Short mmCIF file of C-alpha atoms and ligand atoms in Angstrom, two decimals:
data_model
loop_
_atom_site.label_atom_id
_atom_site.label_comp_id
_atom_site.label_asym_id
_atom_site.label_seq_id
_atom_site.Cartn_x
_atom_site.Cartn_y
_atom_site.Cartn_z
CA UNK A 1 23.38 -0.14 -2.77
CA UNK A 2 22.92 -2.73 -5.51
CA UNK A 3 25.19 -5.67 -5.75
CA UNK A 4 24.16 -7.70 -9.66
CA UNK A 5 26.00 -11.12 -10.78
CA UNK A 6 25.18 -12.34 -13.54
CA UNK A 7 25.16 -16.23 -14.07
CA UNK A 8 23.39 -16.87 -17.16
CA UNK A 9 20.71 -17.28 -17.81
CA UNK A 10 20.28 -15.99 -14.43
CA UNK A 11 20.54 -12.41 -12.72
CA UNK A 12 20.89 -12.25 -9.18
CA UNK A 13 20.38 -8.79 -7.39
CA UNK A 14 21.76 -8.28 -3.81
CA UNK A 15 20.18 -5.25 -2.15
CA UNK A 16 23.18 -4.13 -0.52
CA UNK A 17 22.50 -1.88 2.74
CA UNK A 18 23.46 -4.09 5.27
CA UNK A 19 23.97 -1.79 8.49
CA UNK A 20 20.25 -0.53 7.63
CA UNK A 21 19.02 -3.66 6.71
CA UNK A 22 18.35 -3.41 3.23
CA UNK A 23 15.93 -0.23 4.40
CA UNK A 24 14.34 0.83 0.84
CA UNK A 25 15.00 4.43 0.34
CA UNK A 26 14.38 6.50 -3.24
CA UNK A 27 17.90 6.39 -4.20
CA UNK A 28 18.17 2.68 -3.78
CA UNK A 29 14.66 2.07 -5.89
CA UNK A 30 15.77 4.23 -8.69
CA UNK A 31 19.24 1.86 -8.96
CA UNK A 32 17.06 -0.87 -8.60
CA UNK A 33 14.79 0.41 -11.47
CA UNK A 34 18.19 1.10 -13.50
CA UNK A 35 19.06 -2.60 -13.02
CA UNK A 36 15.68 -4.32 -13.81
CA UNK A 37 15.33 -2.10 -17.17
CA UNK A 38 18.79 -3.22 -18.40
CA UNK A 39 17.81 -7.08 -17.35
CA UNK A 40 13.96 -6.80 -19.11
CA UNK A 41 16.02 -6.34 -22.95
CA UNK A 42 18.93 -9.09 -22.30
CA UNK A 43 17.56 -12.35 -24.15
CA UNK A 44 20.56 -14.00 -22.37
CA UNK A 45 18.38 -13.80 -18.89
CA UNK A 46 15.70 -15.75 -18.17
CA UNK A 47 15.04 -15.63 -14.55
CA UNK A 48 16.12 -13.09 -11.62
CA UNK A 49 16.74 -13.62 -8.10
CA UNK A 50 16.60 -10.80 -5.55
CA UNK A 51 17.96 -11.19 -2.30
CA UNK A 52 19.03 -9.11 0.54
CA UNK A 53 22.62 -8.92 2.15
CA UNK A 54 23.77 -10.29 5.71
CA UNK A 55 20.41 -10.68 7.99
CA UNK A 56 17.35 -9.32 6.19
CA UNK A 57 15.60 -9.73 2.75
CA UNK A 58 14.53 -5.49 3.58
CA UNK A 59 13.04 -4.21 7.04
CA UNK A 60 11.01 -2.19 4.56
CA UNK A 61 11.06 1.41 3.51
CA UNK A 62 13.85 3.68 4.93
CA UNK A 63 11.77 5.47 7.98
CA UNK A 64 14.51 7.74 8.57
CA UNK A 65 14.32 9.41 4.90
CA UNK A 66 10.59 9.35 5.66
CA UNK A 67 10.82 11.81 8.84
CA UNK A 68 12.69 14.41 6.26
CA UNK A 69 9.78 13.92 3.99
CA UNK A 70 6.64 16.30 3.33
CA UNK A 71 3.55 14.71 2.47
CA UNK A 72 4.32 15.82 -1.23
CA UNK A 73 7.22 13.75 -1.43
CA UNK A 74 5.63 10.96 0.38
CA UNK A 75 3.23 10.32 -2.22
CA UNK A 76 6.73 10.70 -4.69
CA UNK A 77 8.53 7.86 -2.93
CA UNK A 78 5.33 5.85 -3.14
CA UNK A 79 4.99 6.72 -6.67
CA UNK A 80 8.49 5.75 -7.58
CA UNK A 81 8.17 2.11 -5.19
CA UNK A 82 4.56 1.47 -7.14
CA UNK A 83 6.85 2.14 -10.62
CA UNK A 84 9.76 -0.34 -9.77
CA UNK A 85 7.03 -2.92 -8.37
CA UNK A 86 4.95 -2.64 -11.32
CA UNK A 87 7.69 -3.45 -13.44
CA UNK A 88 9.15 -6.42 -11.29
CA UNK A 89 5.24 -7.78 -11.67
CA UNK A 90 4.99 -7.39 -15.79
CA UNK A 91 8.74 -8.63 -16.56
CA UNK A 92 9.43 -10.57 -19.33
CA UNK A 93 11.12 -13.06 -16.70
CA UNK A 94 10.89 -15.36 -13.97
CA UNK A 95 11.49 -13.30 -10.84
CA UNK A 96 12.14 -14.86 -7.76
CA UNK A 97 12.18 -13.87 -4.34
CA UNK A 98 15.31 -15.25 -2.11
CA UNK A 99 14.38 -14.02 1.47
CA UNK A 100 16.41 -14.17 4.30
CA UNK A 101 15.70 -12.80 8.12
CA UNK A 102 13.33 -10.05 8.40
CA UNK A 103 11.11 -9.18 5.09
CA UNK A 104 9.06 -6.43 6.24
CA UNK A 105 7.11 -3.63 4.87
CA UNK A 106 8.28 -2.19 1.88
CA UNK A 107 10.48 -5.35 1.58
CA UNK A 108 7.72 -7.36 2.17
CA UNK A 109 5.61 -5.86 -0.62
CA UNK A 110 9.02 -6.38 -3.04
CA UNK A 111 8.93 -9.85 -2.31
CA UNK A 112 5.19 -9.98 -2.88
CA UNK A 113 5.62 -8.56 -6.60
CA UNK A 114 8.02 -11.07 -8.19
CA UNK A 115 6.67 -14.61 -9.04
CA UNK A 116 7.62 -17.19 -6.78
CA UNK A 117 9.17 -16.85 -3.03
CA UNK A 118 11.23 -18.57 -1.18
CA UNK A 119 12.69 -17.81 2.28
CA UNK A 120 14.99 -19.22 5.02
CA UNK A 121 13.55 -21.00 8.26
CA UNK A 122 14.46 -17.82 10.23
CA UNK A 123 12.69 -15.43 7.73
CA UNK A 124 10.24 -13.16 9.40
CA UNK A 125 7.10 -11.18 7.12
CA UNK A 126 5.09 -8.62 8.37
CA UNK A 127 3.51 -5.35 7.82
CA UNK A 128 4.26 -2.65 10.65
CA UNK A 129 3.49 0.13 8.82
CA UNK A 130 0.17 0.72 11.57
CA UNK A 131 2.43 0.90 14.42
CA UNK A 132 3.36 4.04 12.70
CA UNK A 133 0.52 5.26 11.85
CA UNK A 134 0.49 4.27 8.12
CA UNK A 135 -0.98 1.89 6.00
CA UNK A 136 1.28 -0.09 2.98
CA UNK A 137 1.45 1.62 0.62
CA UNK A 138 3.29 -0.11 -2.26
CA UNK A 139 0.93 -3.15 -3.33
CA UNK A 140 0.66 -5.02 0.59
CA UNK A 141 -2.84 -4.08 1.16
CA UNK A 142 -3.63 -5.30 -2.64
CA UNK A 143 -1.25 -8.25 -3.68
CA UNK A 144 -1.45 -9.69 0.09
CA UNK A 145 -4.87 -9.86 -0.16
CA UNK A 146 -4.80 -11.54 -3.12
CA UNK A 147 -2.70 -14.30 -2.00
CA UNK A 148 -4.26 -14.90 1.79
CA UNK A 149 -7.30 -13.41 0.93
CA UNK A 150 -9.57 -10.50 3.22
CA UNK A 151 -9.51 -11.50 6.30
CA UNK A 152 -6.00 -12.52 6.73
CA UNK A 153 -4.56 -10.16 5.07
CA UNK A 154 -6.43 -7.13 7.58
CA UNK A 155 -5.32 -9.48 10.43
CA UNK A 156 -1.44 -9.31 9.69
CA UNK A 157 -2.04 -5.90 8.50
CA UNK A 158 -3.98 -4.88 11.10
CA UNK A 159 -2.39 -6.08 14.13
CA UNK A 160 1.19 -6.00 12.30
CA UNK A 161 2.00 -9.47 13.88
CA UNK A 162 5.24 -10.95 12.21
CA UNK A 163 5.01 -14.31 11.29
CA UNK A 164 7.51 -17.16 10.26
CA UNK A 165 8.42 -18.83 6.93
CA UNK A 166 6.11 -21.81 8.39
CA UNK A 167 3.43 -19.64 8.94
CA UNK A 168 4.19 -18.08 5.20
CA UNK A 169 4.29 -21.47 3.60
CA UNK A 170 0.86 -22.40 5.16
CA UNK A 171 -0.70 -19.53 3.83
CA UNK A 172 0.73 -19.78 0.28
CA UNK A 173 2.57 -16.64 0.31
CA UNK A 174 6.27 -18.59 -0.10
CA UNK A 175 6.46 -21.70 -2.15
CA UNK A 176 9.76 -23.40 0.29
CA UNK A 177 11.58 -23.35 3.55
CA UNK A 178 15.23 -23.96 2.10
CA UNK A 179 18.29 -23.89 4.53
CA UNK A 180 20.24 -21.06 4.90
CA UNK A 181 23.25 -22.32 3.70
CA UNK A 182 21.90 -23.27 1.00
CA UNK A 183 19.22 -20.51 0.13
CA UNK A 184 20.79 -19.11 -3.11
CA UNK A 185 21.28 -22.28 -4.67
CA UNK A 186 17.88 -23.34 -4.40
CA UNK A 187 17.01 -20.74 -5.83
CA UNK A 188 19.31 -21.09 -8.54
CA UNK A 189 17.75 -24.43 -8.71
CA UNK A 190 13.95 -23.36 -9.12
CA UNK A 191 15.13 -20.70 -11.65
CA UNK A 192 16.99 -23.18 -13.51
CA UNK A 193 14.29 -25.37 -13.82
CA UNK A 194 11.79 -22.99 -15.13
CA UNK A 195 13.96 -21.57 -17.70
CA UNK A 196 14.66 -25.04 -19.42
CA UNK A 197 11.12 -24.42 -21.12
CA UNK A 198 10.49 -21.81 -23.58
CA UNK A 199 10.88 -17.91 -22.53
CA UNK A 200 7.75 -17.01 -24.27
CA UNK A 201 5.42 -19.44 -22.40
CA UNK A 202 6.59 -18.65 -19.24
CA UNK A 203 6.00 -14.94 -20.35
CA UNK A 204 2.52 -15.54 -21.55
CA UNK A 205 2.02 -17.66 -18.33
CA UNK A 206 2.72 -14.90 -16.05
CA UNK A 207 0.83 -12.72 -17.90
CA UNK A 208 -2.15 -14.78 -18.07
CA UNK A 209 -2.50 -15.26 -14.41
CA UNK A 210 -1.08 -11.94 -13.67
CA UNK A 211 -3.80 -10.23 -15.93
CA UNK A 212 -6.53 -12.99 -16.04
CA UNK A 213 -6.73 -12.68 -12.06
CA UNK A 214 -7.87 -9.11 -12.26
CA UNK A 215 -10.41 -9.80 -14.76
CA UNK A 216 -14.27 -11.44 -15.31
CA UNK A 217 -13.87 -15.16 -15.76
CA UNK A 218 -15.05 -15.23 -19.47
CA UNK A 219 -12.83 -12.34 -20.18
CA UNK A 220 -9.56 -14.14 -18.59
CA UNK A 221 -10.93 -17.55 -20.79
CA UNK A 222 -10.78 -16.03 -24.03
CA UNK A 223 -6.98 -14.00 -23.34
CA UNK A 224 -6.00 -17.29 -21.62
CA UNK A 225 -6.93 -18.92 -25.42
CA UNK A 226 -5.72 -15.45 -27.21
CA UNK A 227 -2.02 -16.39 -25.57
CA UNK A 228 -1.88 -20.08 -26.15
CA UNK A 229 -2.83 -19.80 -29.47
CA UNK A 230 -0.14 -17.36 -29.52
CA UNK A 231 1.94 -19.84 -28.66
CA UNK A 232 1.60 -22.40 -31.32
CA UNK A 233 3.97 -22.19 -33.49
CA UNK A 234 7.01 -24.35 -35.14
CA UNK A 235 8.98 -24.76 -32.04
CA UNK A 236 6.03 -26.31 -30.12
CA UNK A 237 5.36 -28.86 -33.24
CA UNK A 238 9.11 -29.73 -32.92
CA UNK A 239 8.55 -30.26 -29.29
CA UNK A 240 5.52 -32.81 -29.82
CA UNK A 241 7.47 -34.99 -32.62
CA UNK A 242 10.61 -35.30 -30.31
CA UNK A 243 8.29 -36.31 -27.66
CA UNK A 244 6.50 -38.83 -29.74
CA UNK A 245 9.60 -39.64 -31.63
CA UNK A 246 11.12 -40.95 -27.45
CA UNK A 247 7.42 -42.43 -27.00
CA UNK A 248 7.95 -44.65 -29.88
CA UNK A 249 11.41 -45.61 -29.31
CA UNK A 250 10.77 -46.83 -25.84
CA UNK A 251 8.08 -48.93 -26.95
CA UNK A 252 10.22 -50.65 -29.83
N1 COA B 1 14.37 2.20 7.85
C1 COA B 1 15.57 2.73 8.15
N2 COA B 1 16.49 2.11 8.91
C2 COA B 1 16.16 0.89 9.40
C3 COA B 1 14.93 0.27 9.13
C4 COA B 1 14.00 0.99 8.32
N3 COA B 1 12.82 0.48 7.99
N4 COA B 1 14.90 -0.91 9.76
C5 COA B 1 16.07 -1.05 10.37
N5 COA B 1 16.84 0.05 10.16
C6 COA B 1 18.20 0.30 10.66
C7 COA B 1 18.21 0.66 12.13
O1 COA B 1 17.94 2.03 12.32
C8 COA B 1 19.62 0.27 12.51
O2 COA B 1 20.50 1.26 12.05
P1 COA B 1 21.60 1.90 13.07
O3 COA B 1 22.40 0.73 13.54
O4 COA B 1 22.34 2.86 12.23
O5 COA B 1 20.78 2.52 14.16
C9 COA B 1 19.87 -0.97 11.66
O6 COA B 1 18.96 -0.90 10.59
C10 COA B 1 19.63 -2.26 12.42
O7 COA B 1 18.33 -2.23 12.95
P2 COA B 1 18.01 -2.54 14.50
O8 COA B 1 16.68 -1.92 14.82
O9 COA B 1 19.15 -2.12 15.35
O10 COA B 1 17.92 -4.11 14.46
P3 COA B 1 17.04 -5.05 15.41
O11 COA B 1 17.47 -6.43 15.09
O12 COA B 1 17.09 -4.59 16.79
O13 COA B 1 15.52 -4.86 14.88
C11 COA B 1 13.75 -4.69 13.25
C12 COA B 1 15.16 -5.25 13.60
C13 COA B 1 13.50 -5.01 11.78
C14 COA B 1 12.68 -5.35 14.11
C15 COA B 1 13.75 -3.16 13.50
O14 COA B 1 14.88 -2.59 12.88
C16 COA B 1 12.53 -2.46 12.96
O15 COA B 1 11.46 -2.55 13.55
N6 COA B 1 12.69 -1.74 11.84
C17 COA B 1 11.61 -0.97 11.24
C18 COA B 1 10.70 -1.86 10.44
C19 COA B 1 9.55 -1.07 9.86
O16 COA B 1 8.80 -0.43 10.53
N7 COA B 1 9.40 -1.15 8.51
C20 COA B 1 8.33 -0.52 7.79
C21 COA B 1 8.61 0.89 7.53
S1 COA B 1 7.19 1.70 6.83
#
């Protein structure tokens, strides 16, 4: 369900269930979770790119392996999607989000959990979960809110509008429109760029934002100084000299 190439130093996942597409179901989140755990320990990867095959990112959690389900194994599957988002959200790497078409529900809430997204001109978000009844239940009610803030994140959630990439872009939830054509390469492109700098700060990055969001401003201060101080080592002296060393040559 899970196609992986691997272009160092970047990873790019292709959730691979076309005909339903890309419809999250356990079996497909437990591969994914297989995947991601192998990817976290290879030093050779810096950033990963998930995408969906032919013409949606995901429509979201499989609703047809949620009619077998009792309400026991409902709070299971949502167990098992809160594990594999979890983990996309702590990784030791850049994760980005390559969505094309519809990126809904469950797939929406995916998306939401890497780092960065961007998404085709065509790509449709959106939370439809009420028109069944249900609420998301896998980070959208939390991490959406976050981004949009309150009130726009009970208005798509509550009236389960879709809206467009535009629409995503204005609202800070994607960081680019790219063209379809060209949708994996710019991605290639943004991951490429971040992982010219050092793996560790871009770890520490994520983490301080990631962590430093959820906490009291004075707390996030002193782990946002805890980190950075962290980072100070060798490398980053080597760093400064070559970068005064080119200062000083251009102004000979
Ligand atoms: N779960 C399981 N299967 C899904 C699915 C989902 N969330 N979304 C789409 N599929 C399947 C369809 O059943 C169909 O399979 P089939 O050809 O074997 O019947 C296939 O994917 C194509 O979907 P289809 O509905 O024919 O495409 P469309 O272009 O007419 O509509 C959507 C696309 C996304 C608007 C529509 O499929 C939809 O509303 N899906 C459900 C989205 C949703 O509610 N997600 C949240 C679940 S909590």
């Amino acid at each position: 369900m899970i196609d992986i190439n691997i272009e160092k130093p970047i990873a790019i996942i292709g959730l691979n269930r076309e005909q339903k597409l890309n419809a999250l179901n356990t079996r497909l989140y437990l591969e994914l979770y297989n995947i991601l755990q192998q990817l976290e320990i290879n030093k050779e990867i810096c950033a990963i790119i998930i995408t969906g095959k032919g013409r949606a990112f995901s429509a979201g959690a499989d609703i047809y392996e949620f009619y077998s389900m009792t309400q026991q194994a409902f709070a299971e599957f949502l167990k098992i999607a809160r594990m594999v988002y979890d983990f996309i959200e702590n990784m030791n790497k850049l994760v980005i989000s390559a969505v094309n078409g519809y990126c809904l529900g469950g797939g929406f809430e995916l998306a939401l959990a890497g780092d960065l997204i961007i998404a085709t001109k065509d790509a449709l978000f959106g939370f439809p979960e009420i028109t069944l009844g249900l609420i998301p239940g896998s980070g959208g009610t939390q991490r959406l809110a976050r981004i949009v803030g309150r009130n726009k994140a009970k208005e798509l959630i509550l009236t389960a509008k879709f809206i467009t990439a535009e629409e995503a872009l204005s609202l800070n939830i994607i960081s680019k429109i790219v063209d379809k054509e060209l949708f994996l390469e710019e991605a290639k492109k943004l991951a490429n760029n971040v992982c010219k700098f050092s793996a560790d700060a871009i770890y520490k990055a994520k983490r301080a934002i990631n962590e430093g969001i959820e906490s009291p401003l004075s707390v996030s201060l002193s782990y946002e100084i805890e980190l950075a101080v962290n980072l100070f080592n060798d490398n980053v002296k080597k760093k400064i000299e070559e970068f005064i060393y080119k200062k000083e040559k251009r102004s000979m």
